[in-house]
Amino acid sequence: MCMTTPAPKPWEHTKSGQGSAADPLAARFVSSLDYDKRLYPHDIKGSIAHARMLEHVNLITPDDLKEIERGLNEIESEITDQGDAWPGWKVELEDVHMCIEAALIEKTGDAGRKLHTGRSRNDQVALDLILWLEDAVGEFKDRLLDLIGELLLLSESAGTIVMPSYTHLQRAQPIVVGAELLAWSDAFERCIWRTDGIGKLSPIGSGAIAGSALSLDRSKTEGLLYPAVEGVSTNSIDSTASRDAALDFAYALSMTSMWLSRWAEQWIIYSTTEFGFITLDDLYTTGSSMMPQKQNPDMLELIRGKTGLVYGSLMALLTMCKGLPIGYNRDLQEDKRHVFAAYDSVCDCLDMATRIVKTTKFNEEKIKQGLDKGFLDATSLAEYLVTKGVPFRTAHQVVGKLVQACRDKGYEKLSLLTLDDFNAACPDKKVVEKDVYDWLGPENVVKRYQSAGNAGLSGFKEQLKAWKDRLGNTGQSE
Ligand code: ARG
């Protein structure tokens, strides 16, 4: 057969010789180059390991390997230098894998033509994703640690300020600021744990779906890629059909977004005039185009708002996979679009959160002014009665009545009541003594908590110490 123009896709063998590259819309539609270009260092790393394995099992010669390594290293520096302007990016070649392979063949001829021995883009792209995840997870953890580091620093400076806690956004019990800051740290630490073990099995050598009749040594390739991978996947069909690594990471990112969003919401509330618990730095507020006095917490609002994109990515991935027959289907190409978008967004949010924590001030005076509102010490009074032998349910009723009595008299504080008032409300009239006043008032209450993990002074101090022991120091960020 004689073709006038060479097929733009050397792996397509069509009657016309042109195939899907002949329609520009089809060429663009099938291409993932826009978003998978960023995989080039991982693609090259995987290809070098694959080539070394091929040489090890005598499927290519040492000279072939030398040529392949030289060519791939050159391509890597060219792309690093030229970025999007690298002439090897050709939309008609569909993706990062084929652009790099075509450039390699141009540089090395037959040596480059041997690189794809025993592999398919299906196992290649699965490996690239896993190698990318190693870097991405590392970056993600570092960013979370930076944020945790700033939360710890803030808890060291403002941690002993007494503040109200809230359930149902109604005043609950007194706590110290540090305990709440460390609550966020615990949640963000779990976001780190969620990434443990994601995508640690090497799919390369699974080929298109069924493996290969050639004498590939998959453990050799895996060894060359350790620690990005820590084992060889066990089933070639599953290895090329699944995107669980992308989904696991998207879930970890979604949970991080969820926690960032809750934290952002909390601090938006705390920064209102009505609360005034914190002051955000001018750097992280913006003005209104109409109302000259405004300082809006836009950065926090955007952290909250960007959660939609991240959840959307997880939902897109789940939906993308749900109808697929086992084996590779082109739908899977869309995975990277979503996981990259979610990752980029969460990284931005984490960096922004770190800066906000670093520059925010807790307003001790303002918090103190309102501390007597809401009978924060009511539970403490019930626990005092328990220490005097009153069953908790009875104590709860007694204190409920006392709070009502205060409201009737226009008192804001339980400590304004006399011993006679207290005893009159109790079934056994003699239990309340002078020491009751040591259990009242938010400042006293935060000193009394003793249960493990409490949100008062002792719990905060123990948790801070544990954090410092765990991290070595508190200042993780710049
Ligand atoms: N760019 C593709 C992806 O990301 C590569 C796999 C193409 N495989 C195929 N059999 N057409 O999924």
Coordinates of C-alpha atoms and ligand atoms in Angstrom, one line a residue:
M1 CA 0.0 0.0 0.0
C2 CA 1.3 3.4 -0.9
M3 CA 0.5 6.4 1.4
T4 CA 1.0 9.9 0.3
T5 CA 1.2 11.4 3.8
P6 CA 2.7 9.5 6.8
A7 CA 0.1 8.6 9.4
P8 CA 0.2 11.2 12.2
K9 CA -0.4 8.5 14.7
P10 CA 2.1 5.8 14.1
W11 CA 0.1 3.4 16.2
E12 CA -3.1 3.8 14.2
H13 CA -3.5 1.5 11.1
T14 CA -6.5 2.8 9.2
K15 CA -7.5 2.5 5.6
S16 CA -7.1 6.2 4.9
G17 CA -3.8 6.3 6.7
Q18 CA -5.0 9.4 8.6
G19 CA -7.5 8.1 11.1
S20 CA -8.7 10.3 14.0
A21 CA -6.1 13.0 13.4
A22 CA -7.8 14.0 10.2
D23 CA -10.7 15.7 12.0
P24 CA -9.3 18.5 14.2
L25 CA -12.3 18.1 16.5
A26 CA -11.6 14.4 17.0
A27 CA -7.9 15.1 17.5
R28 CA -8.6 17.6 20.2
F29 CA -11.5 15.6 21.7
V30 CA -9.4 12.5 22.2
S31 CA -6.3 14.4 23.5
S32 CA -5.4 14.7 27.2
L33 CA -2.3 16.7 26.5
D34 CA -3.8 19.9 28.0
Y35 CA -3.7 18.4 31.4
D36 CA -1.4 15.4 31.3
K37 CA 1.7 17.3 30.2
R38 CA 2.6 17.8 33.8
L39 CA 3.2 14.0 34.1
Y40 CA 6.3 14.3 31.9
P41 CA 8.9 13.7 34.7
H42 CA 6.9 10.8 36.0
D43 CA 6.5 9.3 32.5
I44 CA 10.2 9.6 31.9
K45 CA 11.1 8.1 35.3
G46 CA 8.8 5.1 34.6
S47 CA 10.1 4.7 31.1
I48 CA 13.7 4.6 32.2
A49 CA 12.9 2.0 34.9
H50 CA 11.0 0.0 32.2
A51 CA 13.9 0.2 29.8
R52 CA 16.4 -0.9 32.4
M53 CA 14.2 -3.9 33.1
L54 CA 14.0 -4.7 29.4
E55 CA 17.8 -4.6 29.2
H56 CA 18.1 -6.8 32.4
V57 CA 16.0 -9.5 30.7
N58 CA 17.8 -9.1 27.4
L59 CA 14.8 -7.8 25.5
I60 CA 16.9 -4.8 24.5
T61 CA 20.7 -4.4 24.3
P62 CA 22.9 -2.3 26.6
D63 CA 23.4 0.1 23.7
D64 CA 19.7 0.4 23.2
L65 CA 19.3 1.2 26.9
K66 CA 22.1 3.8 26.7
E67 CA 20.4 5.5 23.7
I68 CA 17.0 5.4 25.4
E69 CA 18.3 6.9 28.6
R70 CA 20.2 9.6 26.7
G71 CA 17.2 10.5 24.6
L72 CA 14.8 10.6 27.6
N73 CA 17.1 12.7 29.7
E74 CA 17.5 15.2 26.8
I75 CA 13.7 15.3 26.4
E76 CA 13.3 15.9 30.1
S77 CA 15.6 18.9 30.2
E78 CA 14.1 20.2 27.0
I79 CA 10.6 20.2 28.5
T80 CA 11.8 21.6 31.8
D81 CA 13.4 24.5 29.9
Q82 CA 10.7 25.1 27.3
G83 CA 7.5 24.1 29.1
D84 CA 4.5 24.5 26.9
A85 CA 6.7 25.7 24.0
W86 CA 8.4 22.4 23.7
P87 CA 8.0 21.5 20.0
G88 CA 7.3 17.9 20.8
W89 CA 3.8 18.7 22.2
K90 CA 1.6 17.7 19.3
V91 CA -2.1 17.5 19.9
E92 CA -2.5 14.8 17.2
L93 CA -0.3 12.5 19.3
E94 CA -3.0 12.5 22.0
D95 CA -1.0 12.5 25.2
V96 CA 2.2 13.0 27.1
H97 CA 3.2 9.4 26.6
M98 CA 3.0 9.4 22.8
C99 CA 4.6 12.9 22.5
I100 CA 7.6 11.7 24.5
E101 CA 7.8 8.4 22.6
A102 CA 7.7 10.1 19.2
A103 CA 10.4 12.6 20.3
L104 CA 12.5 9.7 21.5
I105 CA 12.2 7.8 18.2
E106 CA 13.2 11.0 16.4
K107 CA 16.3 11.2 18.5
T108 CA 17.3 7.5 18.7
G109 CA 15.6 5.6 15.9
D110 CA 15.2 1.9 16.5
A111 CA 16.3 2.0 20.2
G112 CA 13.4 4.3 20.9
R113 CA 11.1 2.0 18.9
K114 CA 11.9 -0.7 21.4
L115 CA 10.9 1.2 24.5
H116 CA 7.2 0.2 24.3
T117 CA 8.1 -3.6 24.4
G118 CA 5.9 -5.4 26.8
R119 CA 3.9 -2.3 27.9
S120 CA 0.8 -0.4 26.8
R121 CA -0.3 3.1 27.5
N122 CA -2.8 1.5 29.8
D123 CA -0.2 0.3 32.3
Q124 CA 2.0 3.2 31.5
V125 CA -0.6 5.8 32.5
A126 CA -1.5 3.9 35.6
L127 CA 2.1 3.9 36.6
D128 CA 2.6 7.6 35.8
L129 CA -0.4 8.4 38.1
I130 CA 1.2 6.5 40.9
L131 CA 4.5 8.1 40.5
W132 CA 2.8 11.5 40.4
L133 CA 0.9 10.6 43.6
E134 CA 4.2 10.0 45.4
D135 CA 5.2 13.6 44.8
A136 CA 1.7 15.0 45.3
V137 CA 1.1 13.2 48.5
G138 CA 4.5 14.4 49.8
E139 CA 3.7 18.1 49.0
F140 CA 0.2 17.7 50.4
K141 CA 1.6 16.4 53.7
D142 CA 4.2 19.1 53.9
R143 CA 1.5 21.8 53.4
L144 CA -0.7 20.2 56.1
L145 CA 2.3 20.1 58.5
D146 CA 2.9 23.8 57.8
L147 CA -0.7 24.6 58.7
I148 CA -0.5 22.4 61.8
G149 CA 2.8 24.2 62.7
E150 CA 1.1 27.6 62.6
L151 CA -1.9 26.4 64.6
L152 CA 0.5 25.2 67.3
L153 CA 2.4 28.5 67.3
L154 CA -0.9 30.4 67.6
S155 CA -1.9 28.1 70.4
E156 CA 1.3 28.8 72.2
S157 CA 0.7 32.6 72.1
A158 CA -3.0 32.8 72.6
G159 CA -3.8 29.3 73.9
T160 CA -4.7 30.1 77.5
I161 CA -7.4 32.8 76.7
V162 CA -10.7 31.5 78.1
M163 CA -13.5 31.5 75.6
P164 CA -17.0 29.9 75.2
S165 CA -17.4 26.7 73.3
Y166 CA -20.5 26.2 71.2
T167 CA -22.8 23.3 70.4
H168 CA -25.7 24.0 68.0
L169 CA -23.9 27.4 67.8
Q170 CA -25.3 28.1 71.3
R171 CA -23.0 28.8 74.2
A172 CA -22.0 25.5 75.8
Q173 CA -19.0 25.2 78.3
P174 CA -15.9 27.3 78.8
I175 CA -12.8 26.2 77.1
V176 CA -9.4 27.7 76.3
V177 CA -8.5 29.0 72.8
G178 CA -5.6 26.6 72.5
A179 CA -7.9 23.5 72.9
E180 CA -10.0 24.7 69.9
L181 CA -6.9 25.4 67.8
L182 CA -5.6 21.9 68.6
A183 CA -9.0 20.4 67.6
W184 CA -8.3 21.7 64.0
S185 CA -4.7 20.3 64.3
D186 CA -6.1 16.8 65.1
A187 CA -8.5 16.9 62.2
F188 CA -5.7 18.0 59.8
E189 CA -3.4 15.3 61.1
R190 CA -6.0 12.7 60.1
C191 CA -6.0 14.2 56.6
I192 CA -2.3 13.3 56.5
W193 CA -3.0 9.7 57.7
R194 CA -5.7 9.2 55.0
T195 CA -3.0 9.3 52.3
D196 CA -1.0 6.4 53.8
G197 CA -0.6 3.6 51.4
I198 CA -2.5 5.2 48.5
G199 CA -1.3 3.7 45.2
K200 CA 1.7 1.7 46.3
L201 CA 1.5 -1.2 43.9
S202 CA 3.3 -1.1 40.5
P203 CA 1.0 -1.8 37.6
I204 CA 3.7 -1.6 34.9
G205 CA 4.1 -4.9 33.0
S206 CA 0.4 -5.5 33.0
G207 CA 0.3 -4.4 29.4
A208 CA -3.0 -3.5 27.8
I209 CA -5.0 -5.9 29.9
A210 CA -3.6 -9.4 29.8
G211 CA 0.1 -9.0 30.5
S212 CA 2.7 -10.2 28.0
A213 CA 4.2 -13.4 26.5
L214 CA 7.7 -11.8 26.8
S215 CA 10.0 -12.6 29.8
L216 CA 9.3 -9.3 31.7
D217 CA 10.6 -9.0 35.2
R218 CA 8.0 -6.9 36.9
S219 CA 9.7 -7.0 40.3
K220 CA 12.9 -5.6 38.7
T221 CA 11.0 -2.5 37.5
E222 CA 9.2 -2.2 40.9
G223 CA 12.6 -2.4 42.7
L224 CA 13.9 0.4 40.4
L225 CA 10.9 2.6 41.3
Y226 CA 10.9 1.9 45.1
P227 CA 9.8 3.7 47.3
A228 CA 7.2 5.3 45.0
V229 CA 5.9 1.8 44.7
E230 CA 6.2 -0.9 47.3
G231 CA 5.1 -4.0 45.5
V232 CA 3.9 -5.4 42.2
S233 CA 0.1 -5.4 41.5
T234 CA -1.3 -8.9 41.4
N235 CA -3.8 -8.8 38.5
S236 CA -3.2 -7.3 35.1
I237 CA -6.9 -6.7 34.4
D238 CA -7.5 -4.9 37.7
S239 CA -4.2 -2.9 37.4
T240 CA -5.3 -1.3 34.1
A241 CA -9.0 -1.0 34.8
S242 CA -9.0 0.6 38.3
R243 CA -8.5 4.2 39.3
D244 CA -8.7 3.6 43.0
A245 CA -5.5 5.5 43.7
A246 CA -6.9 8.6 42.1
L247 CA -10.2 8.1 44.0
D248 CA -8.5 7.5 47.3
F249 CA -6.5 10.7 46.9
A250 CA -9.6 12.6 45.8
Y251 CA -11.4 11.4 48.9
A252 CA -8.4 12.5 51.1
L253 CA -8.5 15.9 49.4
S254 CA -12.3 16.1 49.9
M255 CA -12.0 15.4 53.6
T256 CA -9.2 18.1 53.8
S257 CA -11.5 20.6 52.0
M258 CA -14.3 19.7 54.3
W259 CA -12.2 20.5 57.4
L260 CA -10.7 23.6 55.8
S261 CA -14.3 24.7 55.1
R262 CA -15.5 24.1 58.6
W263 CA -12.5 26.0 60.0
A264 CA -13.1 28.9 57.5
E265 CA -16.7 29.1 58.5
Q266 CA -15.8 29.2 62.2
W267 CA -13.3 32.0 61.7
I268 CA -15.7 33.9 59.5
I269 CA -18.2 33.8 62.4
Y270 CA -15.5 34.7 64.9
S271 CA -14.4 37.7 62.8
T272 CA -17.9 39.3 62.7
T273 CA -18.6 42.5 64.7
E274 CA -21.1 40.5 66.7
F275 CA -18.5 38.0 67.9
G276 CA -15.2 39.9 67.4
F277 CA -13.2 37.0 68.8
I278 CA -10.5 37.4 66.1
T279 CA -9.1 40.0 63.9
L280 CA -7.9 38.9 60.4
D281 CA -4.9 40.6 59.0
D282 CA -5.7 43.3 56.3
L283 CA -3.8 41.2 53.8
Y284 CA -6.5 38.5 53.9
T285 CA -9.6 40.7 53.8
T286 CA -10.9 42.7 51.0
G287 CA -13.0 45.9 50.7
S288 CA -16.4 46.5 49.1
S289 CA -16.7 48.3 45.8
M290 CA -19.6 50.3 47.3
M291 CA -19.4 50.2 51.1
P292 CA -16.2 52.0 52.2
Q293 CA -16.0 50.6 55.7
K294 CA -16.0 46.9 54.7
Q295 CA -13.3 44.4 55.5
N296 CA -14.7 41.1 54.2
P297 CA -13.2 37.7 55.0
D298 CA -13.0 36.8 51.3
M299 CA -10.0 34.4 51.6
L300 CA -11.9 32.4 54.2
E301 CA -15.0 32.5 52.1
L302 CA -13.1 31.2 49.1
I303 CA -11.6 28.4 51.1
R304 CA -15.1 27.4 52.0
G305 CA -16.4 28.0 48.4
K306 CA -13.6 26.0 46.7
T307 CA -14.8 22.9 48.6
G308 CA -17.4 22.5 45.8
L309 CA -14.8 22.0 43.2
V310 CA -13.0 19.4 45.3
Y311 CA -16.1 17.4 46.1
G312 CA -17.1 17.8 42.4
S313 CA -13.9 16.1 41.4
L314 CA -14.5 13.2 43.7
M315 CA -18.1 12.9 42.4
A316 CA -16.8 13.1 38.8
L317 CA -14.3 10.3 39.4
L318 CA -16.9 8.1 41.1
T319 CA -19.4 8.7 38.3
M320 CA -16.7 8.2 35.6
C321 CA -15.9 4.7 37.0
K322 CA -19.4 3.4 37.9
G323 CA -20.5 2.1 34.5
L324 CA -17.3 0.8 33.1
P325 CA -16.8 -2.8 32.1
I326 CA -13.6 -4.2 33.6
G327 CA -10.5 -3.4 31.5
Y328 CA -9.3 0.0 30.2
N329 CA -11.9 2.3 28.7
R330 CA -11.1 5.7 27.4
D331 CA -13.3 7.3 30.0
L332 CA -10.5 6.7 32.4
Q333 CA -8.4 9.4 30.7
E334 CA -10.5 12.0 32.4
D335 CA -9.3 10.9 35.8
K336 CA -6.3 13.2 35.8
R337 CA -8.3 16.3 34.9
H338 CA -10.3 15.9 38.2
V339 CA -7.6 14.7 40.5
F340 CA -5.2 17.5 39.4
A341 CA -7.9 20.2 39.7
A342 CA -8.7 19.0 43.2
Y343 CA -5.1 18.8 44.3
D344 CA -4.2 22.2 42.9
S345 CA -7.2 23.8 44.7
V346 CA -6.5 22.1 48.0
C347 CA -2.8 23.1 47.9
D348 CA -3.8 26.7 47.3
C349 CA -6.3 26.6 50.2
L350 CA -3.8 25.0 52.5
D351 CA -1.2 27.7 51.8
M352 CA -3.8 30.4 52.2
A353 CA -5.0 28.9 55.5
T354 CA -1.4 28.7 56.8
R355 CA -0.9 32.4 56.1
I356 CA -4.2 33.4 57.7
V357 CA -3.5 31.4 60.9
K358 CA 0.0 33.0 61.1
T359 CA -1.4 36.6 61.0
T360 CA -4.7 36.3 62.9
K361 CA -5.1 37.8 66.4
F362 CA -7.4 36.6 69.1
N363 CA -9.0 39.5 70.9
E364 CA -8.7 38.6 74.6
E365 CA -10.6 41.7 75.9
K366 CA -13.5 41.3 73.6
I367 CA -13.9 37.6 74.4
K368 CA -13.7 38.3 78.1
Q369 CA -16.4 41.0 78.0
G370 CA -19.0 38.5 77.0
L371 CA -17.8 35.5 79.0
D372 CA -20.5 35.8 81.7
K373 CA -23.2 35.5 79.2
G374 CA -24.9 32.1 78.6
F375 CA -24.3 30.4 82.0
L376 CA -21.2 28.6 80.7
D377 CA -20.6 27.2 84.2
A378 CA -23.9 25.4 84.5
T379 CA -22.5 22.0 83.8
S380 CA -19.7 22.6 86.2
L381 CA -22.2 23.4 88.9
A382 CA -24.0 20.1 88.2
E383 CA -20.7 18.3 88.5
Y384 CA -20.0 20.0 91.8
L385 CA -23.3 18.6 93.1
V386 CA -22.2 15.2 91.9
T387 CA -19.1 15.5 94.1
K388 CA -21.5 16.1 97.0
G389 CA -23.4 12.9 96.3
V390 CA -26.3 14.2 94.2
P391 CA -27.2 11.9 91.3
F392 CA -26.3 13.6 88.0
R393 CA -29.8 13.6 86.6
T394 CA -31.1 15.3 89.8
A395 CA -28.2 17.8 89.7
H396 CA -29.1 18.6 86.1
Q397 CA -32.6 19.4 87.2
V398 CA -31.5 21.5 90.1
V399 CA -29.1 23.6 88.0
G400 CA -31.8 24.0 85.4
K401 CA -34.0 25.5 88.0
L402 CA -31.2 27.7 89.3
V403 CA -30.5 29.0 85.8
Q404 CA -34.2 29.8 85.5
A405 CA -34.1 31.6 88.9
C406 CA -31.2 33.7 87.7
R407 CA -33.0 34.6 84.5
D408 CA -36.1 35.6 86.6
K409 CA -34.0 37.8 88.8
G410 CA -32.1 39.3 85.9
Y411 CA -28.8 37.8 87.0
E412 CA -26.3 36.9 84.3
K413 CA -24.1 34.8 86.6
L414 CA -24.8 31.7 88.8
S415 CA -22.2 33.0 91.2
L416 CA -24.5 35.9 92.2
L417 CA -26.7 33.3 94.0
T418 CA -26.3 32.8 97.7
L419 CA -25.6 29.5 99.5
D420 CA -29.2 29.6 100.6
D421 CA -30.4 30.0 97.0
F422 CA -28.4 26.9 96.0
N423 CA -29.5 24.8 98.9
A424 CA -33.1 25.7 98.5
A425 CA -33.1 24.2 95.1
C426 CA -31.5 20.9 96.3
P427 CA -33.6 18.0 97.6
D428 CA -31.0 17.5 100.4
K429 CA -30.8 21.1 101.7
K430 CA -27.3 21.0 103.2
V431 CA -25.0 19.9 100.3
V432 CA -23.9 23.2 98.9
E433 CA -21.0 24.8 100.7
K434 CA -18.7 27.8 100.2
D435 CA -16.4 25.9 97.9
V436 CA -19.2 25.9 95.3
Y437 CA -17.8 29.3 94.2
D438 CA -14.6 27.7 93.1
W439 CA -16.6 25.7 90.5
L440 CA -18.3 28.8 89.1
G441 CA -17.1 31.4 86.6
P442 CA -15.4 30.4 83.3
E443 CA -11.9 31.0 84.6
N444 CA -12.4 28.5 87.4
V445 CA -14.1 26.0 85.3
V446 CA -11.3 25.7 82.7
K447 CA -8.9 24.9 85.6
R448 CA -11.1 22.1 86.8
Y449 CA -11.4 19.8 83.8
Q450 CA -9.4 16.6 84.4
S451 CA -10.6 14.0 81.9
A452 CA -8.1 13.0 79.2
G453 CA -8.3 15.2 76.1
N454 CA -10.3 17.9 77.9
A455 CA -10.6 21.4 76.4
G456 CA -9.5 23.3 79.5
L457 CA -6.1 24.2 80.7
S458 CA -4.8 20.8 81.6
G459 CA -6.0 19.2 78.4
F460 CA -4.6 21.9 76.3
K461 CA -1.2 21.8 77.9
E462 CA -0.9 18.0 77.7
Q463 CA -2.0 18.1 74.0
L464 CA 0.4 20.8 73.1
K465 CA 3.2 18.9 74.8
A466 CA 2.3 15.8 72.9
W467 CA 2.2 17.7 69.6
K468 CA 5.6 19.2 70.3
D469 CA 7.0 15.7 71.1
R470 CA 5.5 14.4 67.9
L471 CA 6.7 17.1 65.6
G472 CA 10.0 17.9 67.2
N473 CA 9.3 21.6 67.2
T474 CA 6.3 23.8 66.6
G475 CA 7.5 26.1 63.8
Q476 CA 7.1 24.1 60.6
S477 CA 6.5 26.9 58.3
E478 CA 8.7 29.6 56.8
Ligands
ARG1 N1 -4.0 9.2 27.7 C1 -4.6 8.0 27.9 C2 -5.1 8.0 29.4 O1 -4.8 8.9 30.1 C3 -3.6 6.8 27.7 C4 -4.3 5.5 27.5 C5 -4.8 5.3 26.2 N2 -5.0 3.9 26.0 C6 -5.7 3.4 25.0 N3 -5.9 2.1 24.9 N4 -6.2 4.1 24.0 O2 -5.9 7.1 29.8

